[in-house]
Coordinates of C-alpha atoms and ligand atoms in Angstrom, one line a residue:
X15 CA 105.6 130.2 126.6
X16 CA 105.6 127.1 124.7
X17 CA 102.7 126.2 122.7
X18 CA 101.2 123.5 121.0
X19 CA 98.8 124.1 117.6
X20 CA 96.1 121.6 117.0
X21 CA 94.5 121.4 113.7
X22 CA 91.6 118.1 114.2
X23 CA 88.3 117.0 113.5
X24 CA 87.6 116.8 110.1
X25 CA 90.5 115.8 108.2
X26 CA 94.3 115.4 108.0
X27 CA 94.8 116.2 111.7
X28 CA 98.1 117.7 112.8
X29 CA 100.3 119.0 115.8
X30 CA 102.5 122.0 115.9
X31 CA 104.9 123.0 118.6
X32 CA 106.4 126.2 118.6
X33 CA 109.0 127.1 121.7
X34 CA 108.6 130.5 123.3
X35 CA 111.7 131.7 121.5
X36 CA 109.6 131.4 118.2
X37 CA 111.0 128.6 116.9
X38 CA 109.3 125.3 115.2
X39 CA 110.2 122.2 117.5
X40 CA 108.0 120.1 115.9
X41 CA 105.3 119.6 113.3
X42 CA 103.5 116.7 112.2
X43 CA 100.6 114.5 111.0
X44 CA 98.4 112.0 112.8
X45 CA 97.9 110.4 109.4
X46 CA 101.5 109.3 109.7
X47 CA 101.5 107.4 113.1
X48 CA 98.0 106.1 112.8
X49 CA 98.6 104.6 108.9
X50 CA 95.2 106.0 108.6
X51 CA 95.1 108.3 105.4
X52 CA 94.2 111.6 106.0
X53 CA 93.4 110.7 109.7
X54 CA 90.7 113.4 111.3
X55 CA 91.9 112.3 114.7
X56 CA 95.2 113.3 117.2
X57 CA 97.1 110.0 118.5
X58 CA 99.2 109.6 121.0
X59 CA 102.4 108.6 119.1
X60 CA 102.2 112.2 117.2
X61 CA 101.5 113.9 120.8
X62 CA 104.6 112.0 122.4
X63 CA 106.8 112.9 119.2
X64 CA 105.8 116.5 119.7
X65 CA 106.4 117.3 123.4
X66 CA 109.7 114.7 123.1
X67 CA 111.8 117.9 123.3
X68 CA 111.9 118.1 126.9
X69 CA 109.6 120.9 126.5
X70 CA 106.5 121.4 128.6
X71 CA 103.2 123.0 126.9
X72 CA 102.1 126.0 128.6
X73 CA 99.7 126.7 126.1
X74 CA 97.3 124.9 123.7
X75 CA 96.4 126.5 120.5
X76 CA 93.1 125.1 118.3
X77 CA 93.0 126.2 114.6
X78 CA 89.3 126.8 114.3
X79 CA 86.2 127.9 116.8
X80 CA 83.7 125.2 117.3
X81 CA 81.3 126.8 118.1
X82 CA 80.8 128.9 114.8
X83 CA 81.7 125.8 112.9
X84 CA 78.8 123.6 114.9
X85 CA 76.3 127.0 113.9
X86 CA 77.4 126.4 110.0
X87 CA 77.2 122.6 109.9
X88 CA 73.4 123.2 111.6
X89 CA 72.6 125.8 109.3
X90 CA 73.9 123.2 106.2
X91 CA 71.9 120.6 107.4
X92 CA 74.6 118.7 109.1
X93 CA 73.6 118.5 112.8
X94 CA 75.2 120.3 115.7
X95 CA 77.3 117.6 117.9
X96 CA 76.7 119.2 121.3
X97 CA 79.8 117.7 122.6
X98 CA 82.2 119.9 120.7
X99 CA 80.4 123.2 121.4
X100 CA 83.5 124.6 123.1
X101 CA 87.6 124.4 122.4
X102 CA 87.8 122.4 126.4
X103 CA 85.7 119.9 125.2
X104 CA 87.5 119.4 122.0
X105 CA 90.9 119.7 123.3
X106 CA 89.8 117.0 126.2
X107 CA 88.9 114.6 123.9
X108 CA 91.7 114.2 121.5
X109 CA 94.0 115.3 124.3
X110 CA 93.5 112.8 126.8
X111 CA 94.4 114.3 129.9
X112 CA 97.7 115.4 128.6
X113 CA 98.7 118.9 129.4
X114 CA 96.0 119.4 132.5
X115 CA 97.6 122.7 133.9
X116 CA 98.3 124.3 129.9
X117 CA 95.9 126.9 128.8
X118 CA 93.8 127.1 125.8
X119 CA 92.6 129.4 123.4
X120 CA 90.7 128.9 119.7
X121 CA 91.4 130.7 116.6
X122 CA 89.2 131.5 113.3
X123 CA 90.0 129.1 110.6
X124 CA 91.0 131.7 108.5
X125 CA 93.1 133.7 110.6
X126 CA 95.0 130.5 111.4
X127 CA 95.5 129.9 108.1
X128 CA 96.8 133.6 107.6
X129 CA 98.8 133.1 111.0
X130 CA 100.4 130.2 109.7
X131 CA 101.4 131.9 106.3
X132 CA 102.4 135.4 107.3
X133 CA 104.3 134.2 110.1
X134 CA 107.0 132.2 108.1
X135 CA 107.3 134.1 105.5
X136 CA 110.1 136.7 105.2
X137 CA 108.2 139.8 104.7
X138 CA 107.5 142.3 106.9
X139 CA 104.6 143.4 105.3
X140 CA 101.9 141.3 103.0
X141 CA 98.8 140.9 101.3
X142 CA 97.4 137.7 102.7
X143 CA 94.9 135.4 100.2
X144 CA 93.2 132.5 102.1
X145 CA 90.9 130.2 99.8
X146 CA 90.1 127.2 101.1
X147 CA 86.5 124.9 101.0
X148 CA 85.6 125.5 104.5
X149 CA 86.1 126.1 107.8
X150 CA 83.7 128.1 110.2
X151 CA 81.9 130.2 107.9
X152 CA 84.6 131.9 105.4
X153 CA 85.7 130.3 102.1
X154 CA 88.1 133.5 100.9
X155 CA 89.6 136.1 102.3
X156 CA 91.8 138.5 101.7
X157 CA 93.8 140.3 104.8
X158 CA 96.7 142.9 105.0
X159 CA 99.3 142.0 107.2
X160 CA 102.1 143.8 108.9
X161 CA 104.6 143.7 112.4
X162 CA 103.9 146.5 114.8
X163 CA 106.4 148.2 116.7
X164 CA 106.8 145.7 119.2
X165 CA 106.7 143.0 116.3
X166 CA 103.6 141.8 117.0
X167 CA 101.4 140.4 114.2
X168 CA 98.7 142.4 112.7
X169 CA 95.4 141.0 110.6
X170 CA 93.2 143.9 109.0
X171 CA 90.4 141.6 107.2
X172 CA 90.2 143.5 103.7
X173 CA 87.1 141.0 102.1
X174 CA 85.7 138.0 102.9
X175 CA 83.3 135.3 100.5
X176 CA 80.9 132.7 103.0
X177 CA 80.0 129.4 102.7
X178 CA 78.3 127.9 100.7
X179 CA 79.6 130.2 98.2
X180 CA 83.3 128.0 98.0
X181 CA 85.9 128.0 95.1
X182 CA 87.3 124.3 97.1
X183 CA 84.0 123.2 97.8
X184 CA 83.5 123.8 93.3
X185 CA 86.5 121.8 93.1
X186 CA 86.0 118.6 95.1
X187 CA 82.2 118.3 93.8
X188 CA 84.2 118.5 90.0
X189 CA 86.5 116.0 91.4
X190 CA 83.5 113.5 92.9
X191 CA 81.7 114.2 89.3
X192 CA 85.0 112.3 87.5
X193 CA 84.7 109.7 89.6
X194 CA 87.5 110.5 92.3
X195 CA 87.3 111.1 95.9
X196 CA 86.6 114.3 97.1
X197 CA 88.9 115.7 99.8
X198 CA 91.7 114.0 98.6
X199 CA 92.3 113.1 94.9
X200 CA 91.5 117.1 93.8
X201 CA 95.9 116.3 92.8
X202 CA 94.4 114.2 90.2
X203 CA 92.0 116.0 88.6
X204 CA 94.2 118.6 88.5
X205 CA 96.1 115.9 86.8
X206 CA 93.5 114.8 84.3
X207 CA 93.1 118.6 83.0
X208 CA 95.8 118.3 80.8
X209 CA 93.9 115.6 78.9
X210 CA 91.1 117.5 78.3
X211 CA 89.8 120.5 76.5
X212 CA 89.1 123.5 78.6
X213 CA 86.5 125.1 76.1
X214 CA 83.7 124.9 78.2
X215 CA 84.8 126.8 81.2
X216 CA 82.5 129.7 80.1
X217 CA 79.4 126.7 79.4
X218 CA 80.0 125.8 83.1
X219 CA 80.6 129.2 84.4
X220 CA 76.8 130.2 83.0
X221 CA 75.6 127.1 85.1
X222 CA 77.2 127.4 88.5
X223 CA 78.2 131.2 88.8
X224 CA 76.0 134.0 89.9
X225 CA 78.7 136.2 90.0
X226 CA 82.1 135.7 89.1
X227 CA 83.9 138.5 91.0
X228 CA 82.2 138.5 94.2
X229 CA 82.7 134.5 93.9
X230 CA 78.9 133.8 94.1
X231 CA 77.5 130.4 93.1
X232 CA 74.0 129.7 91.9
X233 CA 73.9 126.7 94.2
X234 CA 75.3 125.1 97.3
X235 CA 78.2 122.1 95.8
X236 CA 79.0 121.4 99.7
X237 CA 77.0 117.7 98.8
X238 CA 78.3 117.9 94.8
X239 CA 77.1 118.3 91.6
X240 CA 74.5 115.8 89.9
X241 CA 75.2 112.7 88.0
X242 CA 74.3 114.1 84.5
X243 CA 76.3 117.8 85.6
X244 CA 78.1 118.8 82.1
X245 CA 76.7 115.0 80.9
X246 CA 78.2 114.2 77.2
X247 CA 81.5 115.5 78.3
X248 CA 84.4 113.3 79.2
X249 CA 85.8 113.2 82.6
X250 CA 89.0 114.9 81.3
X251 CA 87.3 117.7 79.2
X252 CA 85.1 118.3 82.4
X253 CA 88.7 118.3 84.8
X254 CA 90.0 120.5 81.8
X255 CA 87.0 123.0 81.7
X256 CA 87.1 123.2 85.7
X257 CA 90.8 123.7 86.0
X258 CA 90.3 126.4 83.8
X259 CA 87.3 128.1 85.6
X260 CA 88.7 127.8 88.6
X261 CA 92.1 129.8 87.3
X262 CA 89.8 132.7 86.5
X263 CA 87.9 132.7 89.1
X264 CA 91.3 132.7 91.2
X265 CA 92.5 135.5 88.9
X266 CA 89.4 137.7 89.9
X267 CA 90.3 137.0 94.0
X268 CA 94.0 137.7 93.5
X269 CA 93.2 140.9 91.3
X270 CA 90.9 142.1 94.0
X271 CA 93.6 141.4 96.9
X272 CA 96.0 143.3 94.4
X273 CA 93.6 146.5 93.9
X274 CA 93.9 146.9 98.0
X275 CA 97.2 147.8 97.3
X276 CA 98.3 146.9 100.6
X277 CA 101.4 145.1 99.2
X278 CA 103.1 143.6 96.4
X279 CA 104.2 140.4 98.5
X280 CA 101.9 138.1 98.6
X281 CA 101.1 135.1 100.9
X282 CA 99.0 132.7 99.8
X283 CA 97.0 129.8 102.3
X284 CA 94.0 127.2 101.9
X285 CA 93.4 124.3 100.7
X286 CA 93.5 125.8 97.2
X287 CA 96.5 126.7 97.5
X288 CA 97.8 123.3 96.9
X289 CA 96.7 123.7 93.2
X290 CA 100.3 123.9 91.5
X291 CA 98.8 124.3 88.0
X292 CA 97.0 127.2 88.8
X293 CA 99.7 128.8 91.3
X294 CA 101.6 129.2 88.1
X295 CA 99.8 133.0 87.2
X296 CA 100.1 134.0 90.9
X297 CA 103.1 136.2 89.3
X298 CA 100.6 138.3 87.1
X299 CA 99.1 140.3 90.4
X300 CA 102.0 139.9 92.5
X301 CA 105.7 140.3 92.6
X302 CA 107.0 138.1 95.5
X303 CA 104.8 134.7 96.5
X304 CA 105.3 133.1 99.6
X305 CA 102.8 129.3 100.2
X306 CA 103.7 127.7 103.5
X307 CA 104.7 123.6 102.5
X308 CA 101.8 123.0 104.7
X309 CA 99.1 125.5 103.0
X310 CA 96.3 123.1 103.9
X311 CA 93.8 122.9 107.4
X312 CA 97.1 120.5 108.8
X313 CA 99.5 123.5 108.3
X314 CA 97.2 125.4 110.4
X315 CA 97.9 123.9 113.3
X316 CA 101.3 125.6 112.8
X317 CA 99.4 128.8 112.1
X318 CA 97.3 128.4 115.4
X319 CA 100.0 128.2 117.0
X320 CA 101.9 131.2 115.3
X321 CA 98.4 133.3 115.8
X322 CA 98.6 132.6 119.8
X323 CA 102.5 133.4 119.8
X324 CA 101.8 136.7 117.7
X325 CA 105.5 137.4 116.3
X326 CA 107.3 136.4 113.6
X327 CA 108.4 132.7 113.3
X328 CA 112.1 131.0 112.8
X329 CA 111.6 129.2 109.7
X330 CA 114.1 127.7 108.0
X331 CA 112.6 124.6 105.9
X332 CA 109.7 122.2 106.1
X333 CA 111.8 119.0 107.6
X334 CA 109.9 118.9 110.7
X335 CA 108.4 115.9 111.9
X336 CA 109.5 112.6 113.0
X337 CA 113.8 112.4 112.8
X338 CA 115.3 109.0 111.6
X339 CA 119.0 110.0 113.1
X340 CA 121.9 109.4 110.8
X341 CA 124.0 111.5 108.0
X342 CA 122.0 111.4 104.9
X343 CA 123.3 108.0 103.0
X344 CA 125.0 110.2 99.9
X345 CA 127.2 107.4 98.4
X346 CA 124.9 104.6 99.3
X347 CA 122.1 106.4 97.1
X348 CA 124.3 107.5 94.2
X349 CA 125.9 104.0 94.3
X350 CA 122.0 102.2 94.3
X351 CA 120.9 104.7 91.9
X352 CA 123.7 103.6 88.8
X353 CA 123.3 99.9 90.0
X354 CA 119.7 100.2 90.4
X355 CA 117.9 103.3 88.8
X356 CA 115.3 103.3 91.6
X357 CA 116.0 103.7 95.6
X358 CA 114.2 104.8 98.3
X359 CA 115.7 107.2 101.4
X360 CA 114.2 107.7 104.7
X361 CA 116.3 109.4 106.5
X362 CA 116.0 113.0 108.9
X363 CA 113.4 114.5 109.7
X364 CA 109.6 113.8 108.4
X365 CA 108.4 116.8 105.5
X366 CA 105.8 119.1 106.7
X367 CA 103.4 118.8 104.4
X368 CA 101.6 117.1 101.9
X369 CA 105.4 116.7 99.0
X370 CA 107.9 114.4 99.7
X371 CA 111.1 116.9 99.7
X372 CA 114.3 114.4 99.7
X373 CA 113.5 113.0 103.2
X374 CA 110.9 110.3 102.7
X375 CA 111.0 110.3 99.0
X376 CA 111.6 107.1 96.2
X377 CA 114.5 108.6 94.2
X378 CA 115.0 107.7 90.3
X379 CA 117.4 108.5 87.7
X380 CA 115.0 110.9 85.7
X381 CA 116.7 109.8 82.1
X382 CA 115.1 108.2 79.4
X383 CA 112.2 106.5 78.3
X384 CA 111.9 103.3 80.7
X385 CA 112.3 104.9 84.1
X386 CA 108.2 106.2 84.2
X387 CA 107.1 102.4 84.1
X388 CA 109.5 101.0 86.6
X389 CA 108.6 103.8 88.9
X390 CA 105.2 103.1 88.3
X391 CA 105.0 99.1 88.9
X392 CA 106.4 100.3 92.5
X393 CA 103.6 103.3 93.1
X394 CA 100.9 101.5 90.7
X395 CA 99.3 105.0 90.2
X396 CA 97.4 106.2 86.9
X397 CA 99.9 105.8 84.1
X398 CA 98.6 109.4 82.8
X399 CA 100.7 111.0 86.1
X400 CA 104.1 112.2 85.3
X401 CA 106.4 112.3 88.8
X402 CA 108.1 115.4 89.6
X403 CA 111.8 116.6 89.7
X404 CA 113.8 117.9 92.0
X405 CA 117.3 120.2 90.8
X406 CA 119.9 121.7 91.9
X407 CA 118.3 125.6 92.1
X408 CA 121.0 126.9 90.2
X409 CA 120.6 124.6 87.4
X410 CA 116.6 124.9 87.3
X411 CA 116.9 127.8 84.2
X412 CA 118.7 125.2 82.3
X413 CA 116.1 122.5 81.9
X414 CA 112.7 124.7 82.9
X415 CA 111.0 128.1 82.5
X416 CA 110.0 129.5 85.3
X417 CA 106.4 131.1 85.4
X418 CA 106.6 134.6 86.3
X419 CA 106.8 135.7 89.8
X420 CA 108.6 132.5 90.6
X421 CA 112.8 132.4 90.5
X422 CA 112.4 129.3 92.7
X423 CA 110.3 126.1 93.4
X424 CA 111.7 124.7 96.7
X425 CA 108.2 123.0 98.2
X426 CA 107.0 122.2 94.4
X427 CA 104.3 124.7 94.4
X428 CA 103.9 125.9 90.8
X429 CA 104.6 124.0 87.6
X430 CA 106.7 125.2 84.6
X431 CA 107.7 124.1 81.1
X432 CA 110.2 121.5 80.3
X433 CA 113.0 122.7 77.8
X434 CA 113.7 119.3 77.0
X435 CA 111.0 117.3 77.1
X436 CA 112.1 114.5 75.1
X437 CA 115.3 113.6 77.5
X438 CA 113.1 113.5 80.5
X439 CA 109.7 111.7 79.5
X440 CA 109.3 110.7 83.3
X441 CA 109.3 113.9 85.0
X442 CA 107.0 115.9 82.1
X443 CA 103.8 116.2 81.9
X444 CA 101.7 115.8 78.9
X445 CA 101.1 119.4 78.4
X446 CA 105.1 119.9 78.9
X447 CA 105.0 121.0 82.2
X448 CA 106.6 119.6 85.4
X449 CA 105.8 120.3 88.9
X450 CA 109.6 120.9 90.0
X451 CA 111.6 121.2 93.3
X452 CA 114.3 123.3 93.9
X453 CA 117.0 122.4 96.3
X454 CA 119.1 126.1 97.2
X455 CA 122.5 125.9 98.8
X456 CA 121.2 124.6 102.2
X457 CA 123.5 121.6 103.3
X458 CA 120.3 119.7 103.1
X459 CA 120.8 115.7 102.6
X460 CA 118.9 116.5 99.6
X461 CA 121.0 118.7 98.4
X462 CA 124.4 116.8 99.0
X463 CA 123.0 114.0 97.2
X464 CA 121.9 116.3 94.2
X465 CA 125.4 118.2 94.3
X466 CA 127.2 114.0 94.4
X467 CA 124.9 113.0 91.5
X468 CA 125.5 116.0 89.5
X469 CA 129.4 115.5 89.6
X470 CA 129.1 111.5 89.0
X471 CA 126.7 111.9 85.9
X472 CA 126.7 115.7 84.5
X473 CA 122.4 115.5 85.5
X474 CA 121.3 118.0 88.4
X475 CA 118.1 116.2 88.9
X476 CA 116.6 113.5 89.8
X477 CA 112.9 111.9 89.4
X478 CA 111.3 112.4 93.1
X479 CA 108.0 110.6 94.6
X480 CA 106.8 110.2 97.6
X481 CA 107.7 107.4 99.7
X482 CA 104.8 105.2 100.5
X483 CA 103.0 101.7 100.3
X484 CA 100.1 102.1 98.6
X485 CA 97.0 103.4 99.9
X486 CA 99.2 104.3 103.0
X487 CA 100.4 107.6 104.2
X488 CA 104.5 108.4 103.4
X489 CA 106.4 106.5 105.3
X490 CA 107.1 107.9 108.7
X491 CA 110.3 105.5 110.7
X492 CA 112.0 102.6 110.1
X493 CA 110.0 100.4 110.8
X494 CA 107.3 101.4 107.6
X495 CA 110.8 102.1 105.5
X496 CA 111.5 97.9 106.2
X497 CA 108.3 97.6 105.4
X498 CA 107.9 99.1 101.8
X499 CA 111.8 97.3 101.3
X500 CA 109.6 93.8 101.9
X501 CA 106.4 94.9 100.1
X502 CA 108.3 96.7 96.5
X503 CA 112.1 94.5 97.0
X504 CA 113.6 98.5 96.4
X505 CA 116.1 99.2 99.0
X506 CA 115.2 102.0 101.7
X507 CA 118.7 103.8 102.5
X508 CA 118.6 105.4 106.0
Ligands
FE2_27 FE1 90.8 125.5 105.8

């Protein structure tokens, strides 16, 4: 049976098809077809790209069930839309009259989120943490996971935390408070921590928190905080002082999900789990960490999809959208790279996920002190950003330390300290850390270029951002590629 997941309706919308042999075909977001940042809604081009594999759907999987999310946006004041009471009525609208004969089914947000994790990871047995801002009605839980006999997956819900009690909702009213958008920019505040001083973590604890290890707030953030919330603070002491609050409060969930002793492997999904700075003491509760690239409500559409097919998944890596044919452009890039410093590459398939990985990515010679300005004139971002790396995996204990718990980095998940900070101003952050990806022996484009650079220039790394106009999702075919070439005059190698 071949079935498509569908993760739509309230932001970042995304398509999943898995084959019935339990492989990914495909998986994608609207965002990039529509040009529509964060796009709620399924288009057409994304539903064509998906089911271009000669593949017919037998089966349509939906990440969520509508009607228990209609019950909690009632119940939060929101209104119930009466035309999205059921998974048919849902699936007919953003479907269009595709796939007439395929059947349906709907999944809880947070067992699709498990689904999606568990299912491509490679343990057989694991202690599931989802924490995300919301979905039906749960904001954590914590599951043990394991294959049966017949290798079927197996959920046993170990403790759950509701609405409105939410560790994401916390951090996108934080994020609103410094004058960000909530829902999107919660990257940058994470950002802006670094600038700040986290002392009053406990102050803020004391005004939000009811109780801090059954994750219990005082009040409901789902509309934010008030103007004057922390008032006399800077933004980037109150960025600081939530980062930090939010790490503990973290630390309390993954200590609980460690005291089932269920398993030391743990696989970590939500929203929140996009929060590299904070992924970095997943290693004090756990020995082995597995975060799908696509940990988010879009990568659920892979793990509706993985819930409905119930076995273990064929993953290999997260290059699984939209494919610009071709063999990666090695010597082109190297050669553009010493003539240039900067060049762009668009070339394979689309990443799954919110990180550019090597496939969609603006690529820069990561050396000296010039590089972080010319990068940024191109992505005109907040000069206080630093971009990331990405290095040959073997070469990674050379220039960083690794947090605990983490021997590799390959969908930039976790941050770690720079050993040498001063060679590589571009690519370190100002508290010394760097957000890095690391590229295994894979055959990956990514890796070739990596392996060419290395042996032209004696650097295994090179400065890595994502490929985009700005304002504008990453760049999905050629066409946008020609189009950021015309916009930025920085050559897009295919
Ligand atoms: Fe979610």
């Amino acid at each position: 049976m071949n079935i498509l997941g569908i993760s739509a309706g309230f932001h970042d919308a995304a398509a999943t098809v898995i084959s019935s042999r339990g492989d990914i075909v495909f998986a994608g977001h609207a965002e990039r077809y529509s040009k529509k940042k964060n796009d709620a809604d399924i288009n057409l081009g994304l539903i064509w790209d998906a089911c271009d594999q000669n593949l017919a759907v037998d089966h349509v999987a939906y990440y969520e069930t509508p009607w228990k999310k209609q019950l909690r946006q009632w119940y939060s004041g929101q209104g119930i839309e009466w035309n999205k009471l059921t998974t048919k009525q849902i699936l007919k609208q953003q479907l269009k009259g595709f796939f007439p004969t395929a059947s349906h089914s709907c999944h809880s947000h947070h067992l699709s989120h498990a689904a999606g994790g568990f299912q491509t990871s490679p343990y057989d047995r694991a202690t599931v943490v989802v924490i995300d801002a919301i979905g039906e009605w749960d904001t954590i839980t914590i599951w043990g996971a394991e294959y049966d006999r017949q290798g079927r997956a197996r959920y046993q819900r170990l403790w759950g935390q509701q609405y409105p009690h939410s560790l994401g909702l916390f951090y996108s009213a934080i994020t609103q408070r410094v004058g960000l958008h909530p829902l999107d920019e919660e990257y940058i505040t994470m950002g802006m921590s670094a600038y700040g001083s986290d002392h009053y973590n406990r102050v803020m604890e004391s005004v939000l928190i009811r109780d801090p290890y059954e994750i219990e707030f005082g009040q409901n953030l789902h509309t934010g905080v008030t103007d004057d919330f922390m008032g006399g603070l800077s933004n980037e002491d109150i960025a600081a002082s939530a980062q930090r609050l939010l790490e503990r409060l973290i630390g309390n969930v993954m200590r609980r999900a460690r005291d089932f002793k269920w398993s030391t492997n743990l696989v970590y999904q939500g929203g929140v789990a996009l929060n590299c700075l904070a992924n970095r003491r997943l290693g004090n509760y756990f020995e082995n960490i597995w975060i799908m690239p696509c940990p988010g409500d879009a990568g659920s559409s892979l793990g509706a999809a993985a819930f409905a097919y119930g076995k273990r998944l064929h993953w290999h890596n997260a290059y699984l959208g939209y494919n610009i044919p071709g063999a990666y452009p090695v010597d082109r890039i190297v050669c553009g790279l010493l003539d240039t410093g900067i060049v762009g590459v668009a070339n394979g398939r689309a990443e799954f996920g919110p990180r550019a990985l090597g496939n969609r990515s603006l690529l820069a010679d990561p050396r000296g002190a010039k590089i972080k300005d010319q990068v940024n004139a191109i992505k005109r971002r907040q000069k206080f950003r630093p971009f990331a790396p990405v290095i040959l995996e073997e070469h990674v204990g050379e220039y960083f330390a690794m947090p605990r718990g983490w021997s590799d980095s390959r969908y930039m998940q976790t941050v770690s300290l720079c050993k040498n900070p001063d060679l590589f101003p571009a690519i370190v952050h100002v508290d010394q850390t760097s957000r890095v990806q690391t590229v295994p022996k894979d055959g990956s484009g990514i890796r070739q270029l990596l392996e060419a650079w290395h042996a032209q220039t004696g650097c295994p790394m090179l400065l890595n951002t994502s490929l985009n106009i700005r304002g504008e999702p990453m760049v999905n075919d050629r066409s946008d590629a020609d189009r950021f070439e015309m916009l930025y005059g920085v050559t897009v190698y295919s």
